[in-house]
mmCIF file of C-alpha atoms in Angstrom:
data_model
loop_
_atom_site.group_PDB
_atom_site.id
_atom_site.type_symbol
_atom_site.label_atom_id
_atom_site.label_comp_id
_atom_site.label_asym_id
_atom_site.label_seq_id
_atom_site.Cartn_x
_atom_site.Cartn_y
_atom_site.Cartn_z
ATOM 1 C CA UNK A 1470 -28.640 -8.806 -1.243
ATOM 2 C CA UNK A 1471 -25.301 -6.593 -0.696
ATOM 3 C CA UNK A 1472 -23.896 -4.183 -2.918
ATOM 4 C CA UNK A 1473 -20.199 -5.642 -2.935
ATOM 5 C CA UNK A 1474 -18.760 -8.580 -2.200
ATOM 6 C CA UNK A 1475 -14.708 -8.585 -2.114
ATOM 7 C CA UNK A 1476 -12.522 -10.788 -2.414
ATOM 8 C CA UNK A 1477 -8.770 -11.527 -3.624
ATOM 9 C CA UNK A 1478 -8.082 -13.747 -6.842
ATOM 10 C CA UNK A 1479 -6.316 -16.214 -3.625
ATOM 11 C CA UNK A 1480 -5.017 -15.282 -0.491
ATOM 12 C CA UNK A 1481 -1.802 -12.930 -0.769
ATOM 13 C CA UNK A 1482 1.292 -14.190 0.817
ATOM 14 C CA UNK A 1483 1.497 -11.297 2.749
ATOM 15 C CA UNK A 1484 -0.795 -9.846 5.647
ATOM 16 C CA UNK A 1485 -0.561 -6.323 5.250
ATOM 17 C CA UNK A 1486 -2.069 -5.764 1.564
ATOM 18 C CA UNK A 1487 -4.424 -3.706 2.677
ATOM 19 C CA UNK A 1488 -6.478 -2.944 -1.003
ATOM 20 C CA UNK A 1489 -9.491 -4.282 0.383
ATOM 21 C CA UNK A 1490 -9.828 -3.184 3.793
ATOM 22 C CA UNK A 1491 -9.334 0.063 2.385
ATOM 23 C CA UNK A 1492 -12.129 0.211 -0.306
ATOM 24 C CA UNK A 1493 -14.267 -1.773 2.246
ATOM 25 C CA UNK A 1494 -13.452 1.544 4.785
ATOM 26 C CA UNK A 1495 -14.273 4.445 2.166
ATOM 27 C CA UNK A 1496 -17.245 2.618 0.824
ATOM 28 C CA UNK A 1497 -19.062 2.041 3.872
ATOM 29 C CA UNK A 1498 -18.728 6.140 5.282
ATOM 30 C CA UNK A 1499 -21.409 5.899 1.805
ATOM 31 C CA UNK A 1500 -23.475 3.393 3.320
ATOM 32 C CA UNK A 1501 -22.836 0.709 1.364
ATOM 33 C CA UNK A 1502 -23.379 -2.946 2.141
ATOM 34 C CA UNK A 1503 -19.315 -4.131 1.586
ATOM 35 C CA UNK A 1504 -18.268 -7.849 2.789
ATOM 36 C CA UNK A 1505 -15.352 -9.585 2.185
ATOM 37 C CA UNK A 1506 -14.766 -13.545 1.608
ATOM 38 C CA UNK A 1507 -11.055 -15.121 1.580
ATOM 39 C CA UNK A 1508 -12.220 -18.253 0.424
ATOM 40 C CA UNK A 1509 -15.441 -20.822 -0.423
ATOM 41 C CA UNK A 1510 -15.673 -17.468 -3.349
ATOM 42 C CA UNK A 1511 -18.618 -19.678 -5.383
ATOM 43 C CA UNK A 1512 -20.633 -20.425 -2.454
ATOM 44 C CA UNK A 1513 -20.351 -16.647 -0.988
ATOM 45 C CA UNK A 1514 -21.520 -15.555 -3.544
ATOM 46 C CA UNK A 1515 -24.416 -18.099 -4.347
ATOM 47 C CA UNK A 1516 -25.446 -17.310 -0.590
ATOM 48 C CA UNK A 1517 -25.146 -13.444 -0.655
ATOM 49 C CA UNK A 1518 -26.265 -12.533 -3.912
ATOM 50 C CA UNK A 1519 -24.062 -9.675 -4.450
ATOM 51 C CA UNK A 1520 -24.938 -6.560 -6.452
ATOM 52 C CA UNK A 1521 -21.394 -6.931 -7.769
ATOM 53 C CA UNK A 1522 -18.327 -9.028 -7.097
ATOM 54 C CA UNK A 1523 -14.813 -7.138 -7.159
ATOM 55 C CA UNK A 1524 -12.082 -9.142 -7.442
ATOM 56 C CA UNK A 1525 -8.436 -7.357 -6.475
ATOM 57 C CA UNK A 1526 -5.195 -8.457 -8.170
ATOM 58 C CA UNK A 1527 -2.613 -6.722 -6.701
ATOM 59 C CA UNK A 1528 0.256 -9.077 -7.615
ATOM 60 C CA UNK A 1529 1.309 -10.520 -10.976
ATOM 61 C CA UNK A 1530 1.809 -13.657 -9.333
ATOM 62 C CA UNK A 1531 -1.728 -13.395 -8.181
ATOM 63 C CA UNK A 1532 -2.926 -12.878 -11.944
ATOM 64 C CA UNK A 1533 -3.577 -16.553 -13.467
ATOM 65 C CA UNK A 1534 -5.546 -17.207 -10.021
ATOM 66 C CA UNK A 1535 -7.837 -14.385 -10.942
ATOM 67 C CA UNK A 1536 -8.510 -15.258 -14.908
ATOM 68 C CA UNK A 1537 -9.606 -18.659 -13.380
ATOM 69 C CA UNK A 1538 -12.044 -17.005 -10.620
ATOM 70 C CA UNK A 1539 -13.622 -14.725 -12.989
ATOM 71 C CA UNK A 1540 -14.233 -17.183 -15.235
ATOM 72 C CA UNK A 1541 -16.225 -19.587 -12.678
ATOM 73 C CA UNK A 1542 -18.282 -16.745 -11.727
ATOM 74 C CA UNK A 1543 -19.502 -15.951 -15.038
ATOM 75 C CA UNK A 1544 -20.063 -19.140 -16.044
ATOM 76 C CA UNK A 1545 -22.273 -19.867 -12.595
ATOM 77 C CA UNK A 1546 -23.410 -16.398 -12.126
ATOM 78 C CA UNK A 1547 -23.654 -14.914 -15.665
ATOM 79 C CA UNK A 1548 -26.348 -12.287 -14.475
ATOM 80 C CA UNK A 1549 -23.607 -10.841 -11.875
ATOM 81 C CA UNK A 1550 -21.641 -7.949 -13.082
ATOM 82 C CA UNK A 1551 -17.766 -8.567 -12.002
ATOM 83 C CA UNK A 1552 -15.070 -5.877 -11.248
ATOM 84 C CA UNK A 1553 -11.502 -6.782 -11.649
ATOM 85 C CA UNK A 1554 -8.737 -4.293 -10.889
ATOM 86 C CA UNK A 1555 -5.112 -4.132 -8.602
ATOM 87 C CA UNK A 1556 -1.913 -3.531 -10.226
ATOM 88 C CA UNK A 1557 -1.949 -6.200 -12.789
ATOM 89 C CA UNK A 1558 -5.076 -5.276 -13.864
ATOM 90 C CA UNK A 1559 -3.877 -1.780 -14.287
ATOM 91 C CA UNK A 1560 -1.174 -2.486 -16.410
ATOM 92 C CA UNK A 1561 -2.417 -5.278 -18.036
ATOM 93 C CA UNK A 1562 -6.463 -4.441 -18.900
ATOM 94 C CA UNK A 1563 -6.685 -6.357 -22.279
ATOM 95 C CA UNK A 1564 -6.338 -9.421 -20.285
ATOM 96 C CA UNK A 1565 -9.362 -8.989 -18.453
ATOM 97 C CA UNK A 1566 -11.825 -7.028 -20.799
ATOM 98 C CA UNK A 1567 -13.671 -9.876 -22.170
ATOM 99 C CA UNK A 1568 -13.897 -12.178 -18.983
ATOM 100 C CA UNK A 1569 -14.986 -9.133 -16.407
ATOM 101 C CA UNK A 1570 -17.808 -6.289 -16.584
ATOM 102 C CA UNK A 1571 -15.365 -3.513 -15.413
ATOM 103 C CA UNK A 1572 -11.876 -3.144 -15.553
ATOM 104 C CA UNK A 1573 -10.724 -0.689 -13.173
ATOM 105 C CA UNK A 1574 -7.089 0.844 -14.176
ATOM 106 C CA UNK A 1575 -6.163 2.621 -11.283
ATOM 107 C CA UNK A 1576 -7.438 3.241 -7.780
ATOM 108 C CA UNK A 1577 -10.559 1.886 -6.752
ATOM 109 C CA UNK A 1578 -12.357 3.902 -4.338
ATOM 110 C CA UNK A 1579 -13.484 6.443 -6.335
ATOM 111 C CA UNK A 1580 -14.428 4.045 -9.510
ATOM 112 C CA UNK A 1581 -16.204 1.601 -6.985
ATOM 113 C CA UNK A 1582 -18.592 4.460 -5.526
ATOM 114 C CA UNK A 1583 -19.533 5.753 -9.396
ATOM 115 C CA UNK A 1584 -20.500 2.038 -9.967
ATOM 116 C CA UNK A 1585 -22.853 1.441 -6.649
ATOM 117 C CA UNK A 1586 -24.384 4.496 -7.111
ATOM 118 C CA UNK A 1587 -25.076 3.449 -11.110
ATOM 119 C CA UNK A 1588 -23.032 6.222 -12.375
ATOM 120 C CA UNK A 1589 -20.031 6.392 -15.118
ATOM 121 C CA UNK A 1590 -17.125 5.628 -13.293
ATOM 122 C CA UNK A 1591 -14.046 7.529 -13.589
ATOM 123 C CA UNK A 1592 -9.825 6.843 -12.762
ATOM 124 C CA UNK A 1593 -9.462 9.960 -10.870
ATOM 125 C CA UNK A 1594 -7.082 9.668 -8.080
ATOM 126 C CA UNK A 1595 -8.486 10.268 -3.842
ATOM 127 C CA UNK A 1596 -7.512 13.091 -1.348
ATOM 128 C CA UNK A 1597 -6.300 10.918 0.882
ATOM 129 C CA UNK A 1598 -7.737 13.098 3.601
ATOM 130 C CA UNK A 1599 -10.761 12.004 2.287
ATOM 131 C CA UNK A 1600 -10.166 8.222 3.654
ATOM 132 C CA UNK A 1601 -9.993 6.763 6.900
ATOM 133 C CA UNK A 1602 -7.544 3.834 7.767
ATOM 134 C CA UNK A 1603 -8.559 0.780 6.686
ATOM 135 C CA UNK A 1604 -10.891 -1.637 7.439
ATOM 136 C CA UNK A 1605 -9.191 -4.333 8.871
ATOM 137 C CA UNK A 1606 -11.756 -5.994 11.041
ATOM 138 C CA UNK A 1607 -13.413 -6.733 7.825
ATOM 139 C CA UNK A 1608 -11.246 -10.015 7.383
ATOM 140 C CA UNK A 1609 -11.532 -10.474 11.186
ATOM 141 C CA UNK A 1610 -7.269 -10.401 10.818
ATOM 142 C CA UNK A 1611 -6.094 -7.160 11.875
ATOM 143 C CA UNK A 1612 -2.626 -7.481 10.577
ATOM 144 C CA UNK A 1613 -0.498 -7.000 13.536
ATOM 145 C CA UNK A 1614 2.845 -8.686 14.860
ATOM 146 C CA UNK A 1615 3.670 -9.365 18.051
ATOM 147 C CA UNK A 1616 7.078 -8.157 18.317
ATOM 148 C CA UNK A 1617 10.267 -10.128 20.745
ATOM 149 C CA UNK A 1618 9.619 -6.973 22.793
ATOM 150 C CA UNK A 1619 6.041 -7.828 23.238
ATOM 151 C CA UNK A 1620 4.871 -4.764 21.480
ATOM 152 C CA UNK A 1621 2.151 -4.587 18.513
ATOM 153 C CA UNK A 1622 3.651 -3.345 15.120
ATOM 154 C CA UNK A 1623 1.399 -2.842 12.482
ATOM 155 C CA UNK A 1624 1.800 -0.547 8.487
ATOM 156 C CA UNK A 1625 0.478 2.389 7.485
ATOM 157 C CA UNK A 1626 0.705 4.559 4.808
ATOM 158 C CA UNK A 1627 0.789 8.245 5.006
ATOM 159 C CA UNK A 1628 1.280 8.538 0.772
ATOM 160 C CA UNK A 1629 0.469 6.992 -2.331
ATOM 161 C CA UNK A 1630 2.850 6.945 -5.507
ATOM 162 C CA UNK A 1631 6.454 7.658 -6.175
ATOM 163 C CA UNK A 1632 7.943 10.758 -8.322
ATOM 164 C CA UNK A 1633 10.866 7.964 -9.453
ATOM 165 C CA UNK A 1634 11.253 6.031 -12.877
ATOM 166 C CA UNK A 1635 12.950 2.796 -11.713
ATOM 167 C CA UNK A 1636 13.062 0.016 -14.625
ATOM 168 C CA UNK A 1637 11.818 -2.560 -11.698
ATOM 169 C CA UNK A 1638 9.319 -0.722 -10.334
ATOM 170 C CA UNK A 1639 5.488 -0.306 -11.555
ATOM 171 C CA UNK A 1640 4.739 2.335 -9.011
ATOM 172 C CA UNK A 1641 5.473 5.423 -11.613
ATOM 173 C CA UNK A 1642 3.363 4.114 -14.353
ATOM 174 C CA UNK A 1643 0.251 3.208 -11.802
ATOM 175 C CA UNK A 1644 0.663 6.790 -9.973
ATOM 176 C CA UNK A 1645 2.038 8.783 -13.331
ATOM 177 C CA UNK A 1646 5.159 9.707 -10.970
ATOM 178 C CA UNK A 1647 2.774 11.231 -8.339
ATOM 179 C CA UNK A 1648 3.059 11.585 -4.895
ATOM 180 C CA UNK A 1649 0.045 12.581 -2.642
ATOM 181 C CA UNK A 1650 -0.127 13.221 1.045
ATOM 182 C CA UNK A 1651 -2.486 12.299 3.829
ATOM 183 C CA UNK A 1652 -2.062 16.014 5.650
ATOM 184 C CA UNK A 1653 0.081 15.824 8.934
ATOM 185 C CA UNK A 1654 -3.253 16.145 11.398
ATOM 186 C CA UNK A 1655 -4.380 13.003 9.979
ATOM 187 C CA UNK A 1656 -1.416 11.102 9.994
ATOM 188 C CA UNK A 1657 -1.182 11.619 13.543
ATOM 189 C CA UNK A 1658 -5.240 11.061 13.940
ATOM 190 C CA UNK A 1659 -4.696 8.157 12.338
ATOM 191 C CA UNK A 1660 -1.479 6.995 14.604
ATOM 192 C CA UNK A 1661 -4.040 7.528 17.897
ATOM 193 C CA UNK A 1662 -6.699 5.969 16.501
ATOM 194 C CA UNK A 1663 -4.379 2.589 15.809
ATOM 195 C CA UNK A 1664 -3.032 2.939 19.493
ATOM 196 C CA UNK A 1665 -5.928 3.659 21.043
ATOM 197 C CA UNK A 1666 -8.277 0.625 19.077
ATOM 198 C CA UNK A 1667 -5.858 -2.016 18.743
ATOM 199 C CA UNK A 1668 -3.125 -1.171 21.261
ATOM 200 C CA UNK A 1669 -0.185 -0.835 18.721
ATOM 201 C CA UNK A 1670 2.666 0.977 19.692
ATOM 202 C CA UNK A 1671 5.211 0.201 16.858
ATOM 203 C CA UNK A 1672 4.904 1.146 12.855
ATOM 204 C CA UNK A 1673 6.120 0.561 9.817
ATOM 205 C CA UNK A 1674 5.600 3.456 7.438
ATOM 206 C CA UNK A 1675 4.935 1.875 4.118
ATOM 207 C CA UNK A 1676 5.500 4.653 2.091
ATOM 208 C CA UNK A 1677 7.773 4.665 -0.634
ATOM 209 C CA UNK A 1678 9.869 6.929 -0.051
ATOM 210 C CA UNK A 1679 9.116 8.518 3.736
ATOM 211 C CA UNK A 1680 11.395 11.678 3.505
ATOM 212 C CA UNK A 1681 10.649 12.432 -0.656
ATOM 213 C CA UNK A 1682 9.397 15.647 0.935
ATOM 214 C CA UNK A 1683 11.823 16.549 3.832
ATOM 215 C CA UNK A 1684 9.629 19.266 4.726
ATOM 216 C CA UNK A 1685 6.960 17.263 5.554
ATOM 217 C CA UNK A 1686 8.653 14.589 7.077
ATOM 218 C CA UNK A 1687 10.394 16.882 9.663
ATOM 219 C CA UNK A 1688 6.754 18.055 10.495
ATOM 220 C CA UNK A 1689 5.689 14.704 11.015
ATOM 221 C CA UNK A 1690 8.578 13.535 13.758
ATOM 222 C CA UNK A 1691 7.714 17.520 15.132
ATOM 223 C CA UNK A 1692 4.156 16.286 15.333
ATOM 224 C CA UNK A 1693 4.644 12.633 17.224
ATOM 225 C CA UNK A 1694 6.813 14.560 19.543
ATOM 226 C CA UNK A 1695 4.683 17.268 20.414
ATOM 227 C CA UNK A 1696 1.882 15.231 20.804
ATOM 228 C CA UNK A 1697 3.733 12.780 23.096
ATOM 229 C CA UNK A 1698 3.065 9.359 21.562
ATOM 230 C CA UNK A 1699 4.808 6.732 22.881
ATOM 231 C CA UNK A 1700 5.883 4.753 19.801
ATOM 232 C CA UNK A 1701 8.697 3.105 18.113
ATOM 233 C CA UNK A 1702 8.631 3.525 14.242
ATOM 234 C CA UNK A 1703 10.306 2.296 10.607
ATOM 235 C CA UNK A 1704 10.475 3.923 7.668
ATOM 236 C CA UNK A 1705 11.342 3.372 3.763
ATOM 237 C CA UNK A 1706 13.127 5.491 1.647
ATOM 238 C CA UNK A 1707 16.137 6.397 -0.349
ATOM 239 C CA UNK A 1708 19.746 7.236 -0.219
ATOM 240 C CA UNK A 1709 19.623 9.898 -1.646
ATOM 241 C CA UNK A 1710 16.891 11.655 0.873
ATOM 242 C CA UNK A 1711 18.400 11.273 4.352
ATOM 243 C CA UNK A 1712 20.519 14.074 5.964
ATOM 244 C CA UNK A 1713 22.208 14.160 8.930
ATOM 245 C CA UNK A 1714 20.123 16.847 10.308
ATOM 246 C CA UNK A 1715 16.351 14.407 8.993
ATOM 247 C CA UNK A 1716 17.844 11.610 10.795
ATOM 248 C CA UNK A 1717 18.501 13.632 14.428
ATOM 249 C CA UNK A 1718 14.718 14.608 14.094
ATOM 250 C CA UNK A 1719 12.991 10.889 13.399
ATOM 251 C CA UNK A 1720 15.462 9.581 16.002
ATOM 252 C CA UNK A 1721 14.112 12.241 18.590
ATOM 253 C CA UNK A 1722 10.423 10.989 17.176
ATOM 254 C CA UNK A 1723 10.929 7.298 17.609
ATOM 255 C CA UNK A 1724 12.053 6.061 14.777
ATOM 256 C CA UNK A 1725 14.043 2.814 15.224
ATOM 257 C CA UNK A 1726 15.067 2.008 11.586
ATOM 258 C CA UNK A 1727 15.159 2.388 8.060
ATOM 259 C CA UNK A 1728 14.890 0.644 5.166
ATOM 260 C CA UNK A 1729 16.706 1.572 1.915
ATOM 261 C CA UNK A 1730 16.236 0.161 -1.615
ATOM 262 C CA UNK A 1731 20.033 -0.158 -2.852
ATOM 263 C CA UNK A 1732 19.207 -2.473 -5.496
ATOM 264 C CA UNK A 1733 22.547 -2.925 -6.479
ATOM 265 C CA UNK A 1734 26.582 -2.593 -5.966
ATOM 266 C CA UNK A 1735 27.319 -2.030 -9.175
ATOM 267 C CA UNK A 1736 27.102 1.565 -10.559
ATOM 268 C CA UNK A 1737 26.374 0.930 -13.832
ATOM 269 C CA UNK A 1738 23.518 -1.537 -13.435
ATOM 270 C CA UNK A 1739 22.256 1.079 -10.880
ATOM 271 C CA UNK A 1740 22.240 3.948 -14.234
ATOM 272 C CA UNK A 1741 20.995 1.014 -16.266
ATOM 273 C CA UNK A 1742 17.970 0.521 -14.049
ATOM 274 C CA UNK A 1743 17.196 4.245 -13.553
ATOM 275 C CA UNK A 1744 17.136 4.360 -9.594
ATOM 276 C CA UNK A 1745 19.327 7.430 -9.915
ATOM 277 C CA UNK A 1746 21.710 6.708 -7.063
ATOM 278 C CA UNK A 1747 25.179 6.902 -6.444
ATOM 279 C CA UNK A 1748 27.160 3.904 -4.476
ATOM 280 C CA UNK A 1749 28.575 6.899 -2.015
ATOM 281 C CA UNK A 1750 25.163 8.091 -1.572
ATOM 282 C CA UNK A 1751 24.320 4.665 -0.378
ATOM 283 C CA UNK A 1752 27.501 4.445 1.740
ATOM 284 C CA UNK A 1753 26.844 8.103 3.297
ATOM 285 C CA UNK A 1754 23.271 6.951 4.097
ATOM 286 C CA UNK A 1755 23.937 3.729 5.669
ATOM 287 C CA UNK A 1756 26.693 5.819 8.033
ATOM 288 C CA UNK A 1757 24.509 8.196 8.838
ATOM 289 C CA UNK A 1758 21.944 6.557 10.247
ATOM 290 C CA UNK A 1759 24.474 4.220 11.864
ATOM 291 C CA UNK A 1760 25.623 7.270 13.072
ATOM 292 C CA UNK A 1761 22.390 8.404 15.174
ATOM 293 C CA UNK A 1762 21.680 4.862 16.562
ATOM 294 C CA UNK A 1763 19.020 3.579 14.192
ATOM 295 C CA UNK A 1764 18.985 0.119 12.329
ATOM 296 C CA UNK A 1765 19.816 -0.351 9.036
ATOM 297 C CA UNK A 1766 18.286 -2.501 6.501
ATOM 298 C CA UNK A 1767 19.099 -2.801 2.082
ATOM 299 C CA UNK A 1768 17.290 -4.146 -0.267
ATOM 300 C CA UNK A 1769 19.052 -5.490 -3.100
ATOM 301 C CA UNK A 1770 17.486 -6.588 -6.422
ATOM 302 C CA UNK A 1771 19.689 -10.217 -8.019
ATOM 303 C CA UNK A 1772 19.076 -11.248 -11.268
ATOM 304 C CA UNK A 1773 18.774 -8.061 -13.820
ATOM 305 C CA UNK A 1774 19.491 -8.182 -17.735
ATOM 306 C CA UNK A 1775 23.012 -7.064 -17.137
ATOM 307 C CA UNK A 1776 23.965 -9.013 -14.387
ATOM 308 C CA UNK A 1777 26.350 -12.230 -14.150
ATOM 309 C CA UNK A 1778 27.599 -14.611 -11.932
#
């Protein structure tokens, strides 16, 4: 028997959704018996006789998949006590409360390790000093790219949650407009410990917003430099956080590009949807960082309420 068996309600579209390998990371510093299964969920779990099954939903699109899956389990495995929980889940808990043991509405380390160690488990959010990277090996597909430069590029994420109120966005109502930090030692801890086990040499930061705290993000680039790691990095953010000065420094550190979320060229729809923008501040960013040799890409959003042809 193991204490948790993981698994997604089908396999995500994308390689770098990293909710499992993370819980699978923090659980096991606790000793617990974690395993993961991508597919074959009903004979897994028939053959490992889990403790408890946990079943992640991190995308809407993902839900109906996971209403389906829960529902074979119990009606196989009645005696196993499921855990359902991901974004969806989050936001959406009355769809799951009478098909799953536990709904967890938030993040899931903390909630998990209440549960496998029978305790009352709670919604409080992790230090994130407290967690290592995650566990990739555990799906035996460490989600790296070969690059056309022959380089390994891989994400990470230094923060969790956004201080914004977008209308298109969930990430304010699942962090309540929070933004926590892994501390500057571990980011670049972290950064060595990806170059040194699986050879990377390029990242994507998948923060939100990378330079929300300018402060910190100038410490960061100070950080790579001083500690001479040879790597070529993207980051996310917006508009309305770049500076001429920010840009210089994550040039000097590596950085080969950003990404901005523009959303739209239409002022109005941009005040509609909250993102709190300005069209020049998009125009000023996009010269700036054309301005210190870095690529450029915008994300636009087609298709709101207000839009037309």
């Amino acid at each position: 028997m193991i204490d948790l068996l993981l698994m997604y309600s089908r396999k995500p579209d994308v390689k770098w959704v990293s909710s499992i390998p993370a819980l699978s990371s923090y659980l096991k510093k606790f000793n617990f018996s974690v395993m993961y299964c991508e597919e074959n969920h009903l004979e897994n779990i028939e053959k490992l006789n889990p403790r408890f099954v946990g079943v992640s939903i991190p995308f809407t699109c993902m839900a109906n998949a996971g209403v389906s899956l829960l529902k074979q389990i119990k009606t196989k495995f009645p005696e196993t006590k499921t855990i359902v929980g991901g974004a969806h889940p989050t936001l959406c808990p009355e769809e799951f409360e009478s098909i799953a043991d536990y709904v967890c509405k938030g993040e899931g380390e903390l909630y998990l390790k209440a549960l496998l160690e029978g305790k009352e488990p709670s919604n409080d959010f992790i230090d994130l000093d407290e967690t290592d990277l995650p566990d990739w090996d555990i799906s035996n597909n460490v989600p790296f790219k070969i690059l056309s430069t022959g380089r390994k590029s891989i994400v990470y994420s230094s923060t969790r949650g956004c201080p914004f109120s977008c209308t298109f966005c969930s990430n304010h109502l699942l962090s309540d407009k929070i933004v926590r930090y892994r501390s500057v030692d571990t980011v670049i801890r972290d950064l060595k410990n990806l170059i040194k086990k699986y050879g990377i040499s390029t990242f994507q930061f998948r923060d939100e917003s990378f330079t929300v705290n300018k402060k910190r993000a100038h410490e960061i680039c100070d950080a790579i430099i001083e500690h001479n790691l040879d790597i070529d990095w993207w980051g996310q953010t917006r508009v309305d956080l770049v500076d001429d000065q920010l840009l210089k420094k994550m040039k000097a550190a590596g950085c080969i590009g950003i990404s901005y979320g523009v959303e739209s060229g239409d002022q109005e729809i941009l005040d509609k949807s909250k993102k709190g923008i300005s069209l020049d501040d998009a125009r000023n960013a996009v010269m700036l960082t054309h301005k210190n040799d870095m690529q450029c890409y915008t994300g636009f959003i087609i298709g709101y309420p207000w839009d037309n042809e």
